[in-house]
């Protein structure tokens, strides 16, 4: 096929030549007699090209082309036959009845068939056969896997890999052949079993059948078959950790790595990754795997050395002693003439420097030499690593070197450097001036949103953690928003100015920059500027300033955008009514968004509740600082600085409010609980009722409704060859509990694959206004049946069994939801309400910290103002806040405590609540 030139493309020739309609019309060339291999090859190439660039054929078109292509099996031309198989593979996904060509393909993959296209036939057969036919072609695949020709063996192994998800049981039987392929010595075999006759390379250009008369082997030293067979072996054994460990040890070649049968560097790299996965899943294997990895550090292949060093550097809880050899290997690569090796080594060291800067510091001299490396990616990682490992004395020198090449690198690498500087600012606060000057300089440079955001984030952190640079940093941000093209960044900076500006020594100097935004910017930025202005006027800084801001806000009432006008009107209303300043300007807490969403959903889904206004008093609040932590983005150093092969960072666990929302959604799907109404409170985390190593694992979550309590038991069956039926939990209260059992919703069938299953046990609260506390004995009951290994079906007869679980308690913590408040003002506000004070002696407590942790756990309340961490070893005050479910209202607790070695902890508990029952609940919980 001759490719069209650019001129042809402009004239439309290429479009016509590769047009789907034209190709389908020209498919009649397949029916010509005699067949022209050259014409057919050209047309098949165009069909495959169209499929590769995303063109789609209808089922009818694909089927017509597919069976037209199969007519070409009559001709023996090798190059044509290879092209036929390529087209069959691609068309088989759309065409119908493709299975009919199976016999033609199987003729070409006979073990005694010495033709170049046998590997192509194997790959095509894998695409078209039905999974149920896998057993019928098993002997062909087994023979192909152990074939001496690497091309054939690799084709069979890769095809088996693709067949595995659909025919697991059949492919698992090929494990011996795959093992043989791994151990085979293929250095003297041929990769292409081709004959290069005078007709052309690989028989192209010749239609003579004599081209296939025999092999003219081309020696292959790639050992690619080992790579493919190792992948298949792991796929078959991946569920059996012991088998995988044994495979790694057998193929690893001992402590020196010299005894390995693997010749392919890619296969060894794959084996190293399997070893890393085994270590991650089972820390007990770390020592023996580490011995193997250190042996591979001395392998003759650079690829293997790098992979082994990278895995050692990324091991959990790795010690500096274990890192010594891998860092020495990476240090050698830093002086390599190959850019790829330098890049891989610097990137690995950059990610390691986050956790082990002192170990990486040994490479600092080599890394400094790379700052001037012509490859700017290498230079970026070198400077990033130096910023993490350098000392305070080297900061200024590094900053000068960075400034020299910032304009020469891409935004992605600029972000990495800015994040490294952000970390360095917090490490060496005394050097903030030079770093702030650098950041303000790059803020004026050209760059995309991600880069500018990284710089702004770095300056935000400096404002937050380094008090001395606050005023100067705010000035730089004010200058930046004068010509900032990114609305999101302008809004964030204006918000920060509204928070930090009024606290500055000269707040008035920021007013001009903020009001300029009201005059010059788009509606979103203008609205943010109005909010920032109002904070300057309403924070009682200066009466004169307040009047000036009032005038500016009145001007905003004429704005063309309704959001800007509404904000200005709201803040002017706050001017008129000073009590509104606290909730609208100075409030330090916000509603938990997931809890608010859950409340709104349950409110809208219950038609009866719509008759009354939404009660927001039961929605827990969180501090603005806590909300910022939950939505904080990960540092770019944690994402871009780590090699792409690393496992993605574990997502943060869901907050208590998000967990509550998930439970509410889950319970709403249970028909038996539909009449109970909204869930008032759920346990923040499941309480285990068994040891983690037991054969049956059970945990419990308690859900409080207005008139009911539902216990949710999460039951897991860890025995693979056993099925549990009619799984239920029998609960027996130990005393008069004030609860009446309604029903149990059992799990019909539970296997290890379907675990965990959920058992619900419902109780009615005899007195809904009381907060019942009780203890329950729990027994897991079920019918146990063995699974038939041949069919996977359970036996007809089983036996009833029961399993004793640990006791579970219904305690005060199950009724209380943590909620943030400003403690001092709220404590004073509730002075006239219910107030209870009790003194307790806790002689068993060994410290004030232990007492704080115990009280917080018992009450499940929100600690405020950092009081959960005592600053003094002898005297402390713990402040807590929460909401009592079911209309119990707000409750505050002040725990004054003292500690002495002789008496332990003495605790004075002061409780202020909106209802007497809530105060009694707290006192009884601590007293109990």
PDB file of C-alpha atoms in Angstrom, residues 387 415-428 435 439 453-462 465-466 633-638:
ATOM      1  CA  UNK A 387      15.346  20.749  48.119  1.00  0.00           C
ATOM      2  CA  UNK A 415       4.541  22.352  39.894  1.00  0.00           C
ATOM      3  CA  UNK A 416       6.893  19.705  41.348  1.00  0.00           C
ATOM      4  CA  UNK A 417       9.536  22.352  42.112  1.00  0.00           C
ATOM      5  CA  UNK A 418       7.022  24.748  43.669  1.00  0.00           C
ATOM      6  CA  UNK A 419       5.694  21.983  45.924  1.00  0.00           C
ATOM      7  CA  UNK A 420       9.255  21.121  46.971  1.00  0.00           C
ATOM      8  CA  UNK A 421       9.821  24.782  47.858  1.00  0.00           C
ATOM      9  CA  UNK A 422       6.576  24.791  49.855  1.00  0.00           C
ATOM     10  CA  UNK A 423       7.879  21.876  51.936  1.00  0.00           C
ATOM     11  CA  UNK A 424      11.233  23.631  52.337  1.00  0.00           C
ATOM     12  CA  UNK A 425       9.540  26.823  53.610  1.00  0.00           C
ATOM     13  CA  UNK A 426       7.952  24.902  56.448  1.00  0.00           C
ATOM     14  CA  UNK A 427      11.213  23.054  57.163  1.00  0.00           C
ATOM     15  CA  UNK A 428      13.368  26.225  57.331  1.00  0.00           C
ATOM     16  CA  UNK A 435      11.570  31.664  49.023  1.00  0.00           C
ATOM     17  CA  UNK A 439       7.378  32.449  44.550  1.00  0.00           C
ATOM     18  CA  UNK A 453      -2.557  27.217  41.816  1.00  0.00           C
ATOM     19  CA  UNK A 454       0.535  25.424  43.156  1.00  0.00           C
ATOM     20  CA  UNK A 455       2.283  28.785  43.733  1.00  0.00           C
ATOM     21  CA  UNK A 456      -0.804  30.274  45.425  1.00  0.00           C
ATOM     22  CA  UNK A 457      -1.159  27.155  47.628  1.00  0.00           C
ATOM     23  CA  UNK A 458       2.504  27.496  48.657  1.00  0.00           C
ATOM     24  CA  UNK A 459       1.980  31.147  49.637  1.00  0.00           C
ATOM     25  CA  UNK A 460      -1.215  30.197  51.520  1.00  0.00           C
ATOM     26  CA  UNK A 461       0.782  27.676  53.570  1.00  0.00           C
ATOM     27  CA  UNK A 462       3.428  30.280  54.347  1.00  0.00           C
ATOM     28  CA  UNK A 465       2.409  28.551  59.307  1.00  0.00           C
ATOM     29  CA  UNK A 466       4.960  31.419  59.193  1.00  0.00           C
ATOM     30  CA  UNK A 633      -5.853  18.236  47.860  1.00  0.00           C
ATOM     31  CA  UNK A 634      -2.842  15.911  48.072  1.00  0.00           C
ATOM     32  CA  UNK A 635       0.528  17.542  47.534  1.00  0.00           C
ATOM     33  CA  UNK A 636       1.770  17.271  43.962  1.00  0.00           C
ATOM     34  CA  UNK A 637       4.966  15.855  45.415  1.00  0.00           C
ATOM     35  CA  UNK A 638       2.931  12.871  46.572  1.00  0.00           C
TER      36      UNK A 638
END
